[in-house]
Amino acid sequence: MSDTLTASPRPFAQRRALILGGLAVAALALVLLGPLFLDRFSLNVLTRSMIYAILAITLDLLWGFTGILTFGQAAFFGIGAYATAMLLTHVGSSPALIGGALVLAILVPMILGIAVGWLSFYYGSTPIYATVISLVFPIVVTQLVYSGGTLTGSSSGLVGYMGLPFGLEGFFRLSGLCLVLVAIGALVFVRSDAGRVLTAIRDNETRCAYLGLNTQRIKIVLTTVLAGVAGLAGFLYANASGVVAPENTGFVFGTELVVWTALGGRGTILGPILGTIGIDYLSANLSGELPFLWQLIIGALFVVMIIFLPNGLAALVARFTRRGRNEVVTGGGPTLTVSAATHHTQQGGGPLLSISKLEKSYGSHKVLEDITLDVAPGELVSLVGPNGAGKTTMMRCLTDGKERSGGTVRIAGQDIAGMTPDRIVALGVGRKFQVASVFESLTVADCLRMARSALDTPSCIATAHDLGLPQAAVEILQLTGLDRLLATEVSLLSHGQKQSLELAMVVSLEPRLILLDEPTAGLTKAERTTIGGILRKLTAEMGFAAILVEHDLDFVRDISSRIVVLHQGRLVLDGSVDEVVNSEIVKTIYSGGENA
Amino acid sequence: MLTLLLDIITTAAILFIVSAGLLAIFGVLKIVNFAHGAWLTVGAYCAVVTAGLGLNPWLALPLAFVAGAVLGALTERLIVRPLYARPLDAILATWGLSIVIGQLITLWFGRDVQFTVSLLSGTVDIFGTAYSLYRLFALAAALVIGIGVTFVLEGTRLGLSARAIIMNEALARALGLDTARIRLVTFMIGTGLTALAGVLLTPLTSVDPNMGLAWLIGAFMLVMVAGSSFGALAVACLLFGGAQVIVSTFISPILGGITIAVLSALVLRISSKGFSRV
C-alpha cells in the first residue's frame, strides 16, 4: 500500500490549473451548445438540475469539507426564490426591480445566515446541535410561508410574475454559466490555503482552536456566504421556473440535497454536481414509469452508500489518484523557509505565567486546590505526580479560561478568565496534547501551514509555494526527518512522527509558553533524546518557557530547570531538580522511589 | 377553560407516547433514529391490516409491537451497528431507511389515505364538559408506558445495564456487560414502542404512507431536550405541548406547529443539556 515515491519536480499547481481550465472550457461549451441538441423536456429538467447542483456545492462545502451536516440550505434557497417572486409579484416588474430582486435574494439569506450561524455555532456547541438548528430553520420558514396569506401565496405559492425575459434556452445557458462559475470558485477555494482550514476543522476542531483559530467565527462566515450563494440559486429558480412553492423551502428538499451530495461524493466538488444532475434528471425521466420503485432504489442506494462508501462514488474514482492510494511521498510540497519572528517579540517584565490559588472542582469533588505558581521565560518546569494528581486538568485550566472553578491565571499579566482557547493562544500559549492531535487527512505541510494561519492570513485562491516557519520549528522538522515528508498525508505517519509534527506545529505558533502533556509517551529512546534536546534548546537558548507533564523521572531530571510535584490536587513541592528528586515526599508518593 | 387544560394534558400525553421509543434509543445508544416516522407509519398500517383481517382492533397493539421490534432488530443489525462511531451518518442512513419503508408501504397499500376502526369513540362528561374518550385513554396509555419504562429501567437487569451504558459505556463493557446485546434489545424496544404509538395515533390522524413525517421533527426535538431521561421527556412534553396548544388556540394553528421545534432549539442554545437534569 505505501510504496515510497518521489514527487515530480514540476509543481502540481500548474498542472492542476491546466486541468481546471480545460474542464471549465469543456463545461462552458456543454452549457452553451446544449440547447442545440437537447429537446424541450431535457432542457427544462436540466436547467432545474443545474440550479440544484449549485445548492449541492454549497451543502458539500459545509458538510463534506467542514463536517457540518445541514438541511438548511433548502431554506436559504427558498428564501431567495420567495424574495424574488414576492418583489416581482407585489411591487411590479422592471429591469431595476429584477436587479433589486437579485440583491434581495442574496442579502436576505445572508442576514438570516448570520442569525442561523450565531445560533448554531458557539463555544462548546455540538455538531448535532447545528444539525438540529438546520432542521428547525426550514420548518419555520415553510410554516411562515404557509401562514403568509396572499403575501406568500400560502400553500399554492406564487406564479405569474414577470422575471428575466429569457426563453427556455436562455435560462439553460444562464443556469449552466452560474453553475460553472460557482463550481470553479469552489474548486479554487477548496484547494487554496484558506480552503484547507475547512478540512482541518472537520478533522480536528479542538486542534484548530488551540492553533489560535476562531473556528466558530469561520463557520458563521462560511454559513453566511453560502446562504448568499443558495439565495442566488433561488433567484435563478424563481426566474427560470416562473413559480415558487412552499416545498422549495422545506426540510424534505433539504434531505434530498443531502442524498444527492452523498451519492455523488461528499468532500469533492465534481461528485455532488454530477450526483445532483444525474439523479434529478433520471428522476424526472423515470418517475413517470416507476414512480415509487425509483424512490425506493434511491433510498436503498443511499443507505448502502452511507454505510459502505461514505465518501460516495467520487471515492471510487479517487482510488486511482496518488493521494487516494495512500502513498508516502518523499520530497515535493512547498519549500521550507525560515521566517523572522513576527509575534510576541517584546518581553514585558514580571513572570510569563502567574497562577494564584487555582481551583477546579466537579460538584463537591476538588480535583485541584490552592495551586500557586509563577513561571519565568527560559524556565523548563516539569509537573510530576501519580496518575489522578490533576496534572492534565491543570494544563486544561491554563489554556481554557472557562475551565477553572476558582483562583486566577495570568499570562503575560493578562487574566484569562472566560477566554476561549483561541484567544489564549493569541497571548502566546501553545499546547501539545497527550495523544498527538494533528489533522489526519491533511499533508504535513498543510498541518504546519494551519499552525501559521492565525498569524499569516491564508489566501482564499492560491497555495503558497513557500512555507515560512520559525527557526525552531524548521529544526524540529530537520532533526526528525519530517522536512522530507512535507507532501505526505499525516494519517500515514508513525506515532513518533505525529508527536514530532504536533510539537513543530505548536512551536510554529511562536508561543512564549509551551505546555506539553507527556510528549515522550510511546516514543523510542532515540526519539525521546531528540525531543529532550529540542526542548532544552527552546527554553535555555531561545527564551521560551515550558511546562512539561511527564512520568519518566529520568527524562525529567535530564532536561528540567525546576520540578513541581502535584499530589491529590495539591502542590506539594516546588524546587530545583536536586531538591525534588532527593526529597522524601517524592519517594513516598512514588511508593518507595522506584524511579528516583 | 377546562377543555383547554384537558387539551394540554392529553396533547402532552400523545407527544410522550410518540417520543418514548425515540428517547429509548437515543438515551442508551446515542443514535438518532431518523426512521422514527417510518416506524409510526408501520404501526399505523398494522392497525389497517388488523382491521382488514376483521380482527379485534385492540389486537393491533401487540401485533405492532412485535412487528416494530422484529424490523428494529434487523435495522440495528444491518444498518445502525456499523455506524455507532459515526452518529451523523446514522441519522442519514436511518433517514434513507425511512424512504425505503415509505415507498414499500406505498407499493403495497397505495398512497391513498386508509381508514381504521376506531378503538374508542364517543365522549365522556367531566364536570359538565364533554370530552373525547379516546384522548383520555391516550393519557392513560402514556402513563402506562411511562410507568412501564420506569419499571424496566429501575427494576430489571436490562434496565440496570442500560443505565450503566448511559453513564459510562467503556466501563460497562470493561465490566463484562454484553453491550452489543443490550443495544440490540434497546433498539428493539424503542422501535416496538414506536410502532405501538403508531397504532395509538390512528384514531387521531389520517393514515397514509407519509403520516410519520409530521411527527418526526416534534419527537426529535423533544428527545434532544430530554437527553436520556424519561422524566425530562415528560416535563418537556407538558411544557412545550402546552405551549403548542396555547399558540394554536389563541394565535394560529400553523405557528402552533412550529412551537415545539423553536422552543426546543432555544432551550438547547441556552443550556446544551436541555432538561436532562430534571
PDB file of C-alpha atoms in Angstrom, chain A residues 288-410:
ATOM      1  CA  GLY A 288     -43.442   8.665 -14.779  1.00  0.00           C
ATOM      2  CA  GLU A 289     -42.964   4.964 -15.363  1.00  0.00           C
ATOM      3  CA  LEU A 290     -41.888   3.620 -11.996  1.00  0.00           C
ATOM      4  CA  PRO A 291     -42.521   6.404  -9.505  1.00  0.00           C
ATOM      5  CA  PHE A 292     -42.250   4.570  -6.197  1.00  0.00           C
ATOM      6  CA  LEU A 293     -39.759   1.963  -7.266  1.00  0.00           C
ATOM      7  CA  TRP A 294     -37.336   4.714  -8.323  1.00  0.00           C
ATOM      8  CA  GLN A 295     -37.560   6.419  -4.925  1.00  0.00           C
ATOM      9  CA  LEU A 296     -37.092   3.020  -3.334  1.00  0.00           C
ATOM     10  CA  ILE A 297     -33.921   2.368  -5.288  1.00  0.00           C
ATOM     11  CA  ILE A 298     -32.515   5.806  -4.451  1.00  0.00           C
ATOM     12  CA  GLY A 299     -33.314   5.322  -0.776  1.00  0.00           C
ATOM     13  CA  ALA A 300     -31.744   1.866  -0.665  1.00  0.00           C
ATOM     14  CA  LEU A 301     -28.687   3.037  -2.563  1.00  0.00           C
ATOM     15  CA  PHE A 302     -28.325   5.928  -0.145  1.00  0.00           C
ATOM     16  CA  VAL A 303     -28.379   3.638   2.891  1.00  0.00           C
ATOM     17  CA  VAL A 304     -25.844   1.250   1.371  1.00  0.00           C
ATOM     18  CA  MET A 305     -23.637   4.147   0.338  1.00  0.00           C
ATOM     19  CA  ILE A 306     -23.641   5.797   3.780  1.00  0.00           C
ATOM     20  CA  ILE A 307     -22.660   2.517   5.428  1.00  0.00           C
ATOM     21  CA  PHE A 308     -20.121   1.132   2.985  1.00  0.00           C
ATOM     22  CA  LEU A 309     -18.912   4.038   0.878  1.00  0.00           C
ATOM     23  CA  PRO A 310     -19.379   7.161   2.995  1.00  0.00           C
ATOM     24  CA  ASN A 311     -17.476   9.289   0.532  1.00  0.00           C
ATOM     25  CA  GLY A 312     -19.735   8.431  -2.378  1.00  0.00           C
ATOM     26  CA  LEU A 313     -18.994   7.411  -5.932  1.00  0.00           C
ATOM     27  CA  ALA A 314     -16.231  10.006  -6.148  1.00  0.00           C
ATOM     28  CA  ALA A 315     -14.250   7.983  -3.581  1.00  0.00           C
ATOM     29  CA  LEU A 316     -14.106   5.104  -6.053  1.00  0.00           C
ATOM     30  CA  VAL A 317     -12.585   7.394  -8.651  1.00  0.00           C
ATOM     31  CA  ALA A 318     -10.162   8.892  -6.138  1.00  0.00           C
ATOM     32  CA  ARG A 319      -8.577   5.464  -5.601  1.00  0.00           C
ATOM     33  CA  PHE A 320      -6.839   5.979  -8.913  1.00  0.00           C
ATOM     34  CA  THR A 321      -5.067   9.121  -7.765  1.00  0.00           C
ATOM     35  CA  ARG A 322      -1.834   9.164  -5.798  1.00  0.00           C
ATOM     36  CA  ARG A 323      -3.373  10.500  -2.617  1.00  0.00           C
ATOM     37  CA  GLY A 324      -6.259   8.090  -2.868  1.00  0.00           C
ATOM     38  CA  ARG A 325      -3.793   5.205  -2.980  1.00  0.00           C
ATOM     39  CA  ASN A 326      -2.197   6.243   0.315  1.00  0.00           C
ATOM     40  CA  GLU A 327       1.390   6.600  -0.688  1.00  0.00           C
ATOM     41  CA  VAL A 328       4.202   8.147   1.275  1.00  0.00           C
ATOM     42  CA  VAL A 329       5.641  10.905  -0.869  1.00  0.00           C
ATOM     43  CA  THR A 330       9.280  11.805  -0.390  1.00  0.00           C
ATOM     44  CA  GLY A 331      10.184  15.326  -1.388  1.00  0.00           C
ATOM     45  CA  GLY A 332       7.764  17.649  -3.080  1.00  0.00           C
ATOM     46  CA  GLY A 333       5.446  20.041  -1.305  1.00  0.00           C
ATOM     47  CA  PRO A 334       6.333  23.639  -0.558  1.00  0.00           C
ATOM     48  CA  THR A 335       9.840  24.949   0.065  1.00  0.00           C
ATOM     49  CA  LEU A 336      10.691  25.336   3.731  1.00  0.00           C
ATOM     50  CA  THR A 337      11.985  28.769   4.658  1.00  0.00           C
ATOM     51  CA  VAL A 338      12.887  30.327   7.978  1.00  0.00           C
ATOM     52  CA  SER A 339      10.724  33.308   8.747  1.00  0.00           C
ATOM     53  CA  ALA A 340      11.678  36.019  11.209  1.00  0.00           C
ATOM     54  CA  ALA A 341       9.661  36.116  14.414  1.00  0.00           C
ATOM     55  CA  THR A 342       6.597  38.282  13.960  1.00  0.00           C
ATOM     56  CA  HIS A 343       4.827  37.664  17.173  1.00  0.00           C
ATOM     57  CA  HIS A 344       5.402  38.290  20.855  1.00  0.00           C
ATOM     58  CA  THR A 345       8.885  39.680  20.284  1.00  0.00           C
ATOM     59  CA  GLN A 346       8.651  42.200  23.068  1.00  0.00           C
ATOM     60  CA  GLN A 347       9.091  40.817  26.553  1.00  0.00           C
ATOM     61  CA  GLY A 348       7.285  42.576  29.344  1.00  0.00           C
ATOM     62  CA  GLY A 349       8.556  42.499  32.919  1.00  0.00           C
ATOM     63  CA  GLY A 350       7.252  40.095  35.536  1.00  0.00           C
ATOM     64  CA  PRO A 351       6.503  36.403  35.236  1.00  0.00           C
ATOM     65  CA  LEU A 352       5.150  34.989  31.998  1.00  0.00           C
ATOM     66  CA  LEU A 353       2.670  32.759  33.751  1.00  0.00           C
ATOM     67  CA  SER A 354       1.263  33.545  37.138  1.00  0.00           C
ATOM     68  CA  ILE A 355      -1.149  31.136  38.807  1.00  0.00           C
ATOM     69  CA  SER A 356      -2.712  32.066  42.091  1.00  0.00           C
ATOM     70  CA  LYS A 357      -4.960  29.870  44.249  1.00  0.00           C
ATOM     71  CA  LEU A 358      -6.159  27.912  41.210  1.00  0.00           C
ATOM     72  CA  GLU A 359      -9.018  25.552  41.981  1.00  0.00           C
ATOM     73  CA  LYS A 360     -11.043  23.080  39.947  1.00  0.00           C
ATOM     74  CA  SER A 361     -13.917  21.058  41.292  1.00  0.00           C
ATOM     75  CA  TYR A 362     -16.639  18.816  39.934  1.00  0.00           C
ATOM     76  CA  GLY A 363     -19.511  19.331  42.314  1.00  0.00           C
ATOM     77  CA  SER A 364     -18.072  18.801  45.782  1.00  0.00           C
ATOM     78  CA  HIS A 365     -15.107  16.839  44.482  1.00  0.00           C
ATOM     79  CA  LYS A 366     -11.978  19.002  44.289  1.00  0.00           C
ATOM     80  CA  VAL A 367      -9.516  17.969  41.595  1.00  0.00           C
ATOM     81  CA  LEU A 368      -7.217  20.950  42.046  1.00  0.00           C
ATOM     82  CA  GLU A 369      -6.906  23.083  45.118  1.00  0.00           C
ATOM     83  CA  ASP A 370      -4.848  26.118  46.078  1.00  0.00           C
ATOM     84  CA  ILE A 371      -2.259  25.944  43.301  1.00  0.00           C
ATOM     85  CA  THR A 372       0.034  28.971  43.261  1.00  0.00           C
ATOM     86  CA  LEU A 373       2.939  29.070  40.837  1.00  0.00           C
ATOM     87  CA  ASP A 374       4.951  31.532  38.728  1.00  0.00           C
ATOM     88  CA  VAL A 375       6.914  30.653  35.600  1.00  0.00           C
ATOM     89  CA  ALA A 376       9.502  32.978  34.038  1.00  0.00           C
ATOM     90  CA  PRO A 377      10.865  32.996  30.464  1.00  0.00           C
ATOM     91  CA  GLY A 378      13.632  30.448  29.922  1.00  0.00           C
ATOM     92  CA  GLU A 379      12.357  28.034  32.562  1.00  0.00           C
ATOM     93  CA  LEU A 380      11.538  24.409  31.835  1.00  0.00           C
ATOM     94  CA  VAL A 381       9.204  23.348  34.602  1.00  0.00           C
ATOM     95  CA  SER A 382       8.284  19.688  34.902  1.00  0.00           C
ATOM     96  CA  LEU A 383       4.983  18.790  36.501  1.00  0.00           C
ATOM     97  CA  VAL A 384       5.159  15.346  38.074  1.00  0.00           C
ATOM     98  CA  GLY A 385       2.865  13.282  40.233  1.00  0.00           C
ATOM     99  CA  PRO A 386       1.000   9.990  40.161  1.00  0.00           C
ATOM    100  CA  ASN A 387      -1.997   9.323  37.941  1.00  0.00           C
ATOM    101  CA  GLY A 388      -5.014  11.338  39.004  1.00  0.00           C
ATOM    102  CA  ALA A 389      -2.935  14.035  40.692  1.00  0.00           C
ATOM    103  CA  GLY A 390      -4.579  16.673  38.471  1.00  0.00           C
ATOM    104  CA  LYS A 391      -1.747  17.359  36.020  1.00  0.00           C
ATOM    105  CA  THR A 392      -3.787  17.244  32.810  1.00  0.00           C
ATOM    106  CA  THR A 393      -6.638  19.130  34.495  1.00  0.00           C
ATOM    107  CA  MET A 394      -4.173  21.862  35.370  1.00  0.00           C
ATOM    108  CA  MET A 395      -2.996  22.084  31.763  1.00  0.00           C
ATOM    109  CA  ARG A 396      -6.614  22.458  30.714  1.00  0.00           C
ATOM    110  CA  CYS A 397      -7.174  25.251  33.199  1.00  0.00           C
ATOM    111  CA  LEU A 398      -4.204  27.147  31.756  1.00  0.00           C
ATOM    112  CA  THR A 399      -5.473  27.004  28.166  1.00  0.00           C
ATOM    113  CA  ASP A 400      -9.226  27.386  28.544  1.00  0.00           C
ATOM    114  CA  GLY A 401     -10.489  30.353  30.542  1.00  0.00           C
ATOM    115  CA  LYS A 402     -13.806  28.656  31.292  1.00  0.00           C
ATOM    116  CA  GLU A 403     -12.347  25.553  32.923  1.00  0.00           C
ATOM    117  CA  ARG A 404     -11.274  26.575  36.364  1.00  0.00           C
ATOM    118  CA  SER A 405     -13.608  26.932  39.344  1.00  0.00           C
ATOM    119  CA  GLY A 406     -11.582  29.419  41.372  1.00  0.00           C
ATOM    120  CA  GLY A 407      -8.400  31.477  41.589  1.00  0.00           C
ATOM    121  CA  THR A 408      -6.725  33.448  38.817  1.00  0.00           C
ATOM    122  CA  VAL A 409      -4.429  32.594  35.945  1.00  0.00           C
ATOM    123  CA  ARG A 410      -2.473  35.400  34.301  1.00  0.00           C
TER     124      ARG A 410
END
